[in-house]
Structures are given as structure tokens and as C-alpha cells.
mmCIF file of N, CA and C in Angstrom:
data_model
loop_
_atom_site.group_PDB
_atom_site.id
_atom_site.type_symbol
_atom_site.label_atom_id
_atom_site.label_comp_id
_atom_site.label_asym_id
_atom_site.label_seq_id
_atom_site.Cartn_x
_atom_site.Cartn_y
_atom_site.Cartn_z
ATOM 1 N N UNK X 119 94.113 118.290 99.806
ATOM 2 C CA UNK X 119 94.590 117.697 98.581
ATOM 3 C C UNK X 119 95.262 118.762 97.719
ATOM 4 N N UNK X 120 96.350 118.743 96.907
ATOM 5 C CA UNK X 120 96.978 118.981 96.058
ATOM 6 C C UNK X 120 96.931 119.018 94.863
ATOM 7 N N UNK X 121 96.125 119.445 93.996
ATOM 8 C CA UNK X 121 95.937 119.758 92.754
ATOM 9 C C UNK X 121 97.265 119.702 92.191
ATOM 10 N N UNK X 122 97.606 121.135 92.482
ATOM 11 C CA UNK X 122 99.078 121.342 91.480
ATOM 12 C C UNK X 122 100.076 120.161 91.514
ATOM 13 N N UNK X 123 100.176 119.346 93.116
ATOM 14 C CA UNK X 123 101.166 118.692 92.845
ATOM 15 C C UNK X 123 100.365 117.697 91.938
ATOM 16 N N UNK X 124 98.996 117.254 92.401
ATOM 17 C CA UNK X 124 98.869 115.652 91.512
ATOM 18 C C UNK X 124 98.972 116.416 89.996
ATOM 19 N N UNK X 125 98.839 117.105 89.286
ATOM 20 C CA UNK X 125 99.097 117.357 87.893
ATOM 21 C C UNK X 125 100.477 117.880 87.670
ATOM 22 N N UNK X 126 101.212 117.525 88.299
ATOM 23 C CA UNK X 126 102.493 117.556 88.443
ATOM 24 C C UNK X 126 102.949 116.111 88.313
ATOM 25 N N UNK X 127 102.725 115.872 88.977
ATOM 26 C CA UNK X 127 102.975 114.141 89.252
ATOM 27 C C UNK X 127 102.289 113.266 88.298
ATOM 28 N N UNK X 128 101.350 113.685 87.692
ATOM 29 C CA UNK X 128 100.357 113.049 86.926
ATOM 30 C C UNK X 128 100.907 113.321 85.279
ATOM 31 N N UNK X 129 101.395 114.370 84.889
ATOM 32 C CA UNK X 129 102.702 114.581 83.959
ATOM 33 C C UNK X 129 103.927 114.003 84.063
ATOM 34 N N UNK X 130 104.381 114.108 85.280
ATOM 35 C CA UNK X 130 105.774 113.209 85.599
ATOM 36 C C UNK X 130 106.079 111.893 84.747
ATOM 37 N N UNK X 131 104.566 111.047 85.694
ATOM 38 C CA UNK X 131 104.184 110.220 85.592
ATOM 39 C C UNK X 131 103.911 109.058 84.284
ATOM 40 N N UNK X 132 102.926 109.758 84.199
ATOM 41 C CA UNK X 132 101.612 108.877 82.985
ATOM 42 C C UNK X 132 101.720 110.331 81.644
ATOM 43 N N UNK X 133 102.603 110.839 81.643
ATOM 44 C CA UNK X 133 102.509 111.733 80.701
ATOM 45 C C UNK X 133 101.483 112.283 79.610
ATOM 46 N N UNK X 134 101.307 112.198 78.778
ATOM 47 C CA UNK X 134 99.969 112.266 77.771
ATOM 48 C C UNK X 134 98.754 111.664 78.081
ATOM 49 N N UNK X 135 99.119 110.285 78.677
ATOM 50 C CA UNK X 135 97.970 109.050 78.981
ATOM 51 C C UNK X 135 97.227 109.998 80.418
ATOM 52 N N UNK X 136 97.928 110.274 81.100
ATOM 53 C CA UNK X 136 97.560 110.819 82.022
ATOM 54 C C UNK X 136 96.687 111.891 81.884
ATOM 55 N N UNK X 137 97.289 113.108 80.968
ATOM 56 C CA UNK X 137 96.443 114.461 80.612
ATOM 57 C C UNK X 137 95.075 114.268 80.075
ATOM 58 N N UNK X 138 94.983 112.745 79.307
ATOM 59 C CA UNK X 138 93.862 112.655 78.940
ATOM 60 C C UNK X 138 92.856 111.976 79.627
ATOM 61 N N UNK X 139 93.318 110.927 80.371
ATOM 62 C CA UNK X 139 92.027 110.921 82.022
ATOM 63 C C UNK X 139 91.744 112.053 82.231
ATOM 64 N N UNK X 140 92.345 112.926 82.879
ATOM 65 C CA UNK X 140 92.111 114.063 83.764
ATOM 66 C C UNK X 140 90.903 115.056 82.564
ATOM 67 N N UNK X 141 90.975 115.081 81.917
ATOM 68 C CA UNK X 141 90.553 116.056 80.379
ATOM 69 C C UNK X 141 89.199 115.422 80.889
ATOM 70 N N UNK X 142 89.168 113.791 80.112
ATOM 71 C CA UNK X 142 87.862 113.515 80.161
ATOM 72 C C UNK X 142 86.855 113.150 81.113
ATOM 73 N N UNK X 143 87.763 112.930 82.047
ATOM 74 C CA UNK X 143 86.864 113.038 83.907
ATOM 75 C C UNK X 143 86.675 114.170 84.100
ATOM 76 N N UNK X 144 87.220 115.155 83.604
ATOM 77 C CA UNK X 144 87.006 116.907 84.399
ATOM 78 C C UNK X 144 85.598 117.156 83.190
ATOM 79 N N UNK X 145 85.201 116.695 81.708
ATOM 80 C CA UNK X 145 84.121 116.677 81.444
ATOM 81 C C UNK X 145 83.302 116.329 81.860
ATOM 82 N N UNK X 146 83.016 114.969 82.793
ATOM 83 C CA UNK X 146 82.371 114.333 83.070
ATOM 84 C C UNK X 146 81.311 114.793 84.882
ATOM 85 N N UNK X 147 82.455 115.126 85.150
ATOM 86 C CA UNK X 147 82.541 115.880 86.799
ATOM 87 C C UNK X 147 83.877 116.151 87.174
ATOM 88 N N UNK X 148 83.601 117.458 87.127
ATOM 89 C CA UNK X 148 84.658 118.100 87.625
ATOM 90 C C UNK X 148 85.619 117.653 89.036
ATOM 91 N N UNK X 149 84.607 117.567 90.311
ATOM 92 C CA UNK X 149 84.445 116.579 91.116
ATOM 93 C C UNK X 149 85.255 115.829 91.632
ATOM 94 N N UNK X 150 85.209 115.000 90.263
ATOM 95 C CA UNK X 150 85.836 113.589 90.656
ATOM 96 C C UNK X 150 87.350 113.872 89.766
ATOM 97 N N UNK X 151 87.345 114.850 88.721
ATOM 98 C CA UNK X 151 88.411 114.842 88.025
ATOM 99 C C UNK X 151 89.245 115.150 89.469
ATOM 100 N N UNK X 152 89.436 116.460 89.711
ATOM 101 C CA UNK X 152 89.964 117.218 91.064
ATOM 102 C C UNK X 152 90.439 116.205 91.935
ATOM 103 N N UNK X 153 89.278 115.696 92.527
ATOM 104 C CA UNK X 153 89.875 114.564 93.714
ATOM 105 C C UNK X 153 90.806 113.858 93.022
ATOM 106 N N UNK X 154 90.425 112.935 92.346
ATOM 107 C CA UNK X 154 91.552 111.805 91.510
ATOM 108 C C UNK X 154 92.636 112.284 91.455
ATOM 109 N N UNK X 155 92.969 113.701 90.924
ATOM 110 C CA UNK X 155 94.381 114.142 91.013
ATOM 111 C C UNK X 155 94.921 114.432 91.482
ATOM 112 N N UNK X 156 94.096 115.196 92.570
ATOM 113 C CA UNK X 156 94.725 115.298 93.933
ATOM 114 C C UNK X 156 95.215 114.073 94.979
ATOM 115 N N UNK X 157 94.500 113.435 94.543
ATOM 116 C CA UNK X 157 94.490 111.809 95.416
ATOM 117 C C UNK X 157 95.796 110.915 94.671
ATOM 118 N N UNK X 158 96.215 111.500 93.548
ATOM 119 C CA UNK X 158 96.927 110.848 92.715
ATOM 120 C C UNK X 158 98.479 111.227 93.070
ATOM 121 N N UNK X 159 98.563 112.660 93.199
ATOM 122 C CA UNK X 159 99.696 113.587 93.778
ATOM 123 C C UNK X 159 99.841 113.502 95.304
ATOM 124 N N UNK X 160 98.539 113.339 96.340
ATOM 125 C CA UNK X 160 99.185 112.462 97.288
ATOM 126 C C UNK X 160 99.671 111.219 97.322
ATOM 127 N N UNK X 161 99.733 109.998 96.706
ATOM 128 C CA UNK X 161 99.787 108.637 96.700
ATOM 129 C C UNK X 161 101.246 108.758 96.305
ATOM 130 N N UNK X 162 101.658 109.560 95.276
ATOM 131 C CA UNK X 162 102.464 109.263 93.959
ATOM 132 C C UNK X 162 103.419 110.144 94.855
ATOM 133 N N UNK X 163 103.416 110.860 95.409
ATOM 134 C CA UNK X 163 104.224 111.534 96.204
ATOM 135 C C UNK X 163 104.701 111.060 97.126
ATOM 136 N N UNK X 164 104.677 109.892 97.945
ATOM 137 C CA UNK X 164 105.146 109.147 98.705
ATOM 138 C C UNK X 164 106.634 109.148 98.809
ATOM 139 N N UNK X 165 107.732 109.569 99.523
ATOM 140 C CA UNK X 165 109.238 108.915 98.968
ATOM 141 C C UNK X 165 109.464 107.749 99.335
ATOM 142 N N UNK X 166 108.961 106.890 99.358
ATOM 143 C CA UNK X 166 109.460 105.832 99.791
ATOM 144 C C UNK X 166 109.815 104.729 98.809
ATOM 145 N N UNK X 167 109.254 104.967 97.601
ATOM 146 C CA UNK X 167 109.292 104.318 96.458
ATOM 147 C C UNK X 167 109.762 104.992 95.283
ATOM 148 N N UNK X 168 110.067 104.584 94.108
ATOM 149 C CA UNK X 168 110.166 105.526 93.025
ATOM 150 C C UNK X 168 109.084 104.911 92.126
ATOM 151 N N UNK X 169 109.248 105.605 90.880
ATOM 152 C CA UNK X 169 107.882 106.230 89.798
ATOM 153 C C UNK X 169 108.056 104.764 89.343
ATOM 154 N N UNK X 170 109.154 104.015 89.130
ATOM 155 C CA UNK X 170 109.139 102.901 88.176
ATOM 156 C C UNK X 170 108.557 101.687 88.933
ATOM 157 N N UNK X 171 109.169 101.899 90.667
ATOM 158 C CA UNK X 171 108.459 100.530 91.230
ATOM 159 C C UNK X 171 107.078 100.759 91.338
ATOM 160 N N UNK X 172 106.492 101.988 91.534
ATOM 161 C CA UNK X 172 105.155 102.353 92.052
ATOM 162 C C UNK X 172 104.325 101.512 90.513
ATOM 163 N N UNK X 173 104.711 101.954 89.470
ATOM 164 C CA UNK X 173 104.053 101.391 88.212
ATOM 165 C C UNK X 173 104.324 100.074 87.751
ATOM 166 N N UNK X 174 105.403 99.518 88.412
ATOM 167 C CA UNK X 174 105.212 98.248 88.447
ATOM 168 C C UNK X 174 104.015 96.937 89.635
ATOM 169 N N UNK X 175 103.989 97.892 90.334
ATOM 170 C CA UNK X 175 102.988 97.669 91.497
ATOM 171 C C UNK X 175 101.427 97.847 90.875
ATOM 172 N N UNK X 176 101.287 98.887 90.257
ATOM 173 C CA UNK X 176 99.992 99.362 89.956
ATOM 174 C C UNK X 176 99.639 98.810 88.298
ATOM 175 N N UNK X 177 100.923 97.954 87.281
ATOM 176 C CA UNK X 177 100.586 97.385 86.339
ATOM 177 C C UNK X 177 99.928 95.818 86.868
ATOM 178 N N UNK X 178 100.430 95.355 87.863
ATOM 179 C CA UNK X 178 99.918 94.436 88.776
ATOM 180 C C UNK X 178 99.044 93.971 89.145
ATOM 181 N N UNK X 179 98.633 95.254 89.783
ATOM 182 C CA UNK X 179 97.319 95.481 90.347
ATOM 183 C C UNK X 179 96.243 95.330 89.735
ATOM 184 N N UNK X 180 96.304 95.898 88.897
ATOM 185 C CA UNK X 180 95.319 96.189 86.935
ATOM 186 C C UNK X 180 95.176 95.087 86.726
ATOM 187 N N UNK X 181 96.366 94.188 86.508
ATOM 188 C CA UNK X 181 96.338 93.210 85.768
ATOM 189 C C UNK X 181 95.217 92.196 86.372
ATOM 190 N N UNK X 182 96.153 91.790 88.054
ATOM 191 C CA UNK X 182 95.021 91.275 88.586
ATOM 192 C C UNK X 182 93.294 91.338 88.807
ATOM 193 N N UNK X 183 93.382 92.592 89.105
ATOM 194 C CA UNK X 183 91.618 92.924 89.115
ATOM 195 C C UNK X 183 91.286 92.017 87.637
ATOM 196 N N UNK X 184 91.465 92.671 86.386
ATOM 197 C CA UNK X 184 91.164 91.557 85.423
ATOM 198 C C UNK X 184 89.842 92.860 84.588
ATOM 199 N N UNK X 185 89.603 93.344 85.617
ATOM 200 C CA UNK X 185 88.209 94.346 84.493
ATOM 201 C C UNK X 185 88.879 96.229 84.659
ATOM 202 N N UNK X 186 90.448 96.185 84.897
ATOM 203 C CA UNK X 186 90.305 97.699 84.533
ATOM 204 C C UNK X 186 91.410 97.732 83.978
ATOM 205 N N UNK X 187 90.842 97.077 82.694
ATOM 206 C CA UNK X 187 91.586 97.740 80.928
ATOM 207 C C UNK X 187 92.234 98.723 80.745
ATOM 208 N N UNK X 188 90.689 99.646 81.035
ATOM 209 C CA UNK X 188 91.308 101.361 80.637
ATOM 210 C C UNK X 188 92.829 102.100 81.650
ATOM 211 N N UNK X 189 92.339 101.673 82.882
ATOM 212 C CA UNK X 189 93.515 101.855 83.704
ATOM 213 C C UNK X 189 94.880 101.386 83.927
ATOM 214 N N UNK X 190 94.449 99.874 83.274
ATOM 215 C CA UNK X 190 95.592 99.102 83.069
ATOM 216 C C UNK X 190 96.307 99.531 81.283
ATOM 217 N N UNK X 191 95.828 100.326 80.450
ATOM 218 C CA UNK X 191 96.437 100.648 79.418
ATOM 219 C C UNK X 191 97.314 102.415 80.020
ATOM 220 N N UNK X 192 96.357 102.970 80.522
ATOM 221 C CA UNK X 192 97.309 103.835 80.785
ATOM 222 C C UNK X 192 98.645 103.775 81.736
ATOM 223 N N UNK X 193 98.514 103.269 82.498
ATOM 224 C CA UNK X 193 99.692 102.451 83.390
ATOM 225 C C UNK X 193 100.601 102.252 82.746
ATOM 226 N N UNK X 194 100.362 100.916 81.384
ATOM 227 C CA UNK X 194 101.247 100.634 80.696
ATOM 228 C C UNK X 194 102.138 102.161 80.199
ATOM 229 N N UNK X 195 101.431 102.713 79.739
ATOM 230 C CA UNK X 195 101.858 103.665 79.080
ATOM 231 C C UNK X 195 102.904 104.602 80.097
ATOM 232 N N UNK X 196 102.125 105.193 81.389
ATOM 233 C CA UNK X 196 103.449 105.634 82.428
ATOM 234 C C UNK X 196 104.511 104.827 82.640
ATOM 235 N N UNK X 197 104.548 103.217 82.512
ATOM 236 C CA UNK X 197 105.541 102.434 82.691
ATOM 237 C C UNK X 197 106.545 102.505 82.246
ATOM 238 N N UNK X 198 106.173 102.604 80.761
ATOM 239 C CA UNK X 198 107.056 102.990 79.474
ATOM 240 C C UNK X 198 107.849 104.244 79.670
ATOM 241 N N UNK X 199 106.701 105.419 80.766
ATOM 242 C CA UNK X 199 107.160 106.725 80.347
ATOM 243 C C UNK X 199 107.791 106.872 81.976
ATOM 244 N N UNK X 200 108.677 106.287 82.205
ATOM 245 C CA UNK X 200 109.364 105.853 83.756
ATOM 246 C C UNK X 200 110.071 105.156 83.458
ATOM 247 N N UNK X 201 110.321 104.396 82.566
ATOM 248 C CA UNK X 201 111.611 103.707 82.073
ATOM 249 C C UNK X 201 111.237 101.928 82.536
ATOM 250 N N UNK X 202 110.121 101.549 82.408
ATOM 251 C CA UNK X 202 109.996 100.465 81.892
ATOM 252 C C UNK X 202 110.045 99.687 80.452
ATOM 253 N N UNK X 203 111.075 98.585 80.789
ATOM 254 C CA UNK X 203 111.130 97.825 79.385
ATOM 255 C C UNK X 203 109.751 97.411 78.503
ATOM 256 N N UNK X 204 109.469 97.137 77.359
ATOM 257 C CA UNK X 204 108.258 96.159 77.038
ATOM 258 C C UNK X 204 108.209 94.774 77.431
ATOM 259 N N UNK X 205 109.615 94.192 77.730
ATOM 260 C CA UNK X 205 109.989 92.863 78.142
ATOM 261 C C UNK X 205 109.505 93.007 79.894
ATOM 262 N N UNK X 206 109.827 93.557 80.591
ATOM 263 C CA UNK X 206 109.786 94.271 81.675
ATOM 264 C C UNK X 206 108.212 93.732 82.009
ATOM 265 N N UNK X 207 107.282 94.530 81.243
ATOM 266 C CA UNK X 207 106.204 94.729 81.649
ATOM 267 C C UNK X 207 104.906 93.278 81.417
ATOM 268 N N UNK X 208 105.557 92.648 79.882
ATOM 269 C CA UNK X 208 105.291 91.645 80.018
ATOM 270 C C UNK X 208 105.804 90.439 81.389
ATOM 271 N N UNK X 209 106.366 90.632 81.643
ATOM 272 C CA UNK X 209 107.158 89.850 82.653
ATOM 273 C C UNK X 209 105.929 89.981 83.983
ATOM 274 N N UNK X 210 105.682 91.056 83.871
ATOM 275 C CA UNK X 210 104.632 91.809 85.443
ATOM 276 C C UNK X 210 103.871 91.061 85.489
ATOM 277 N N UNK X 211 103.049 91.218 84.118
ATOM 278 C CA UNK X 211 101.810 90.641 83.735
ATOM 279 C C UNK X 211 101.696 89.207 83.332
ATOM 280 N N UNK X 212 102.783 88.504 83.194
ATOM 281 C CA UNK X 212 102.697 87.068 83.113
ATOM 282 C C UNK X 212 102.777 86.723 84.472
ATOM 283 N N UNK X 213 103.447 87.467 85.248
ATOM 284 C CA UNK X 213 103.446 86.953 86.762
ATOM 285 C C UNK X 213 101.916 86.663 87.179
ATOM 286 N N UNK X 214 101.189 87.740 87.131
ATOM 287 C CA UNK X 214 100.126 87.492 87.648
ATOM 288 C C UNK X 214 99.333 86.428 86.949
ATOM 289 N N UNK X 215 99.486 85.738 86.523
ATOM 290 C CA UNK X 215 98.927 84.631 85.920
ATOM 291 C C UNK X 215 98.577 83.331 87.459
ATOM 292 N N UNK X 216 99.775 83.649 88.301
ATOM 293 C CA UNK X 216 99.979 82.955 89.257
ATOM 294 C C UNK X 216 98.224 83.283 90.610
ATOM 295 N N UNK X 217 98.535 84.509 90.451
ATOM 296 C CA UNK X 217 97.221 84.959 91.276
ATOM 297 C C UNK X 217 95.976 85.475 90.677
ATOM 298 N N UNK X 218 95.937 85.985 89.794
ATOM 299 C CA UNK X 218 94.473 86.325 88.885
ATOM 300 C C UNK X 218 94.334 85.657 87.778
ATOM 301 N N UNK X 219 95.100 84.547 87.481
ATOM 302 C CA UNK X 219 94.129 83.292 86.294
ATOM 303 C C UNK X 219 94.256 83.832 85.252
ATOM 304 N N UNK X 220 94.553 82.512 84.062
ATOM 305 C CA UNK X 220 94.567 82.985 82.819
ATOM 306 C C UNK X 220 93.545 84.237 82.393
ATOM 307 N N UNK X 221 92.425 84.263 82.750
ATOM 308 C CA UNK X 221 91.793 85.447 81.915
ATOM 309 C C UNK X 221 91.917 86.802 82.202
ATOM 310 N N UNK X 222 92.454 87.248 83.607
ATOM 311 C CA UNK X 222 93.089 88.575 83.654
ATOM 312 C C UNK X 222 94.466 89.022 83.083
ATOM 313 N N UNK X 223 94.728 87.920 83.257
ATOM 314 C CA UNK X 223 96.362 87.615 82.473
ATOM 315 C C UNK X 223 96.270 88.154 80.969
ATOM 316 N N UNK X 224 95.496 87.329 80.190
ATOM 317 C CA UNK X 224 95.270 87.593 78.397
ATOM 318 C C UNK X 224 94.647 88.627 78.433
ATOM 319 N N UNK X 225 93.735 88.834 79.114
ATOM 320 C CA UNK X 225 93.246 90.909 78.832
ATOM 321 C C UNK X 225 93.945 91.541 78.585
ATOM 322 N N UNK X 226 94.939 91.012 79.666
ATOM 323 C CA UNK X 226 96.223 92.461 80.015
ATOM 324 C C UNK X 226 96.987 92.192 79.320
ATOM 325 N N UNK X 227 97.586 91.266 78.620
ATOM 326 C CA UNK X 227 98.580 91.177 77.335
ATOM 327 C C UNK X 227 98.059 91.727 76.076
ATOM 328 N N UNK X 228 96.868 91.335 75.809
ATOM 329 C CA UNK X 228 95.917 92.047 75.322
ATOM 330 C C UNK X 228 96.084 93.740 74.892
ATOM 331 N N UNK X 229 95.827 94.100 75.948
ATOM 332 C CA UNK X 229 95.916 95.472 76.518
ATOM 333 C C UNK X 229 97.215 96.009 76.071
ATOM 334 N N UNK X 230 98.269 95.166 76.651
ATOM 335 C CA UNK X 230 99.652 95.597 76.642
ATOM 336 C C UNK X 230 99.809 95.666 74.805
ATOM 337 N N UNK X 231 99.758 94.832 74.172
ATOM 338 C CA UNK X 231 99.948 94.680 72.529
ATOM 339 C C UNK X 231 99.097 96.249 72.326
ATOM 340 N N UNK X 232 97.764 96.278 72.765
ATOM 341 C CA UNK X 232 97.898 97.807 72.181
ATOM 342 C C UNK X 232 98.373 99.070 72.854
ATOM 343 N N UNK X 233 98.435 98.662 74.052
ATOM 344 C CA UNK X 233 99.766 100.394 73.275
ATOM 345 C C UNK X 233 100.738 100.126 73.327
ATOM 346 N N UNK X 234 101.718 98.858 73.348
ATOM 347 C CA UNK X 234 103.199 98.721 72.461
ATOM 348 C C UNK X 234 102.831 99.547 70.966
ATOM 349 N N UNK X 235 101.650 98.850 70.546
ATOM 350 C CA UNK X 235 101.042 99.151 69.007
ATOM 351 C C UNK X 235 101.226 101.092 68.886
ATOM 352 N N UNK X 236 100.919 101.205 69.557
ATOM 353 C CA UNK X 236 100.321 102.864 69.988
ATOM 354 C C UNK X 236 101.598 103.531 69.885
ATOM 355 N N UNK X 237 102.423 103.156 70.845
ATOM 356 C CA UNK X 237 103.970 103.510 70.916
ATOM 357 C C UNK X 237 104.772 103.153 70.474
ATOM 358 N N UNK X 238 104.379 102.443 68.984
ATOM 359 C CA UNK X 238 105.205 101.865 68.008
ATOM 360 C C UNK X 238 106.772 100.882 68.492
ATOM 361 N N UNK X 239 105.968 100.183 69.702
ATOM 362 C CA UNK X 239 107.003 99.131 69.808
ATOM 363 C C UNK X 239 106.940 97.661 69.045
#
């Protein structure tokens, strides 16, 4: 695993939102901070995709599961910081309405209103 690159990629990426997972998982266990980023800089490193579809995939994903908020706010936030619209992202997340049901759906709009809020959109 790749440290340098996943905190490479993990800046690229999820910019600020990102530095601060890594901060407060590396308090928590070091451990797991390490792996995650390393695991993050292999995934994210892939060429086969770029940064904007990968986060449109993984705002998705979030959305659907329906219980990971925290992950699904920072997402938002790399989305933004990859050149996703706010229209854009609502769009993701109304999709999934189709496969994870109104209540993962309104979390994540939810979610999304605060950090538009955050990022003064």
C-alpha cells in the first residue's frame, strides 16, 4: 500500500474534507488511518475512470446504503472539489430514490443542504 500516493490522492480528491478523516482516524488508530489511505490511493488511482465519475459513483453509493452520512457528506464535498455541479449532485441522489427508497434518498439531501450550507452554496 501507498501512503504517499493515497494522501496524494486523498488531497487531489476530497481536499480539506479529506485531511480531516485522515487527522481524526489517525487519532483514533493509527492502523486504520494508514490502511484507509493507502487503500484509498490504490482504488482512486485506477486510470480507468476520472476523479469526477469515481465521485459520482461513490455519492451513489452513500446515498444508497442510507446510514453513511458522514461519508456521504464528505464525498459531497470532493464532488464539488472535482468539479461537480450542486444541480449535478442533487440529480445523483434523487436518482437513487429509484433503488434505496425515499429514506436514504432524504438523508442524503439532507446531508447534501449541509455542506452546500458549509460551502456557501
Amino acid at each position: 500500500m501507498q501512503i504517499d500516493t493515497g494522501l496524494e490522492k486523498l488531497k487531489e480528491i476530497d481536499g480539506r474534507a479529506g485531511e480531516v478523516v485522515h487527522e481524526r482516524i489517525q487519532k483514533i488508530s493509527p492502523f486504520m488511518a494508514d490502511y484507509l489511505v493507502g487503500s484509498f490511493g490504490e482504488i482512486c488511482s485506477i486510470p480507468d475512470i476520472d476523479n469526477k465519475t469515481r465521485e459520482i459513483a461513490v455519492i451513489g453509493a452513500c446515498t444508497a446504503l442510507g446510514y453513511a452520512i458522514p461519508q456521504l457528506k464528505v464525498h459531497i464535498h470532493a464532488g464539488l472539489n472535482v468539479g461537480l455541479t450542486r444541480d449535478e449532485i442533487i440529480a445523483i441522489i434523487n436518482t437513487m430514490t429509484l433503488y434505496a427508497g425515499f429514506p436514504a434518498t432524504l438523508n442524503a439531501l439532507y446531508a447534501a443542504e449541509e455542506v452546500f450550507a458549509e460551502e456557501g452554496l
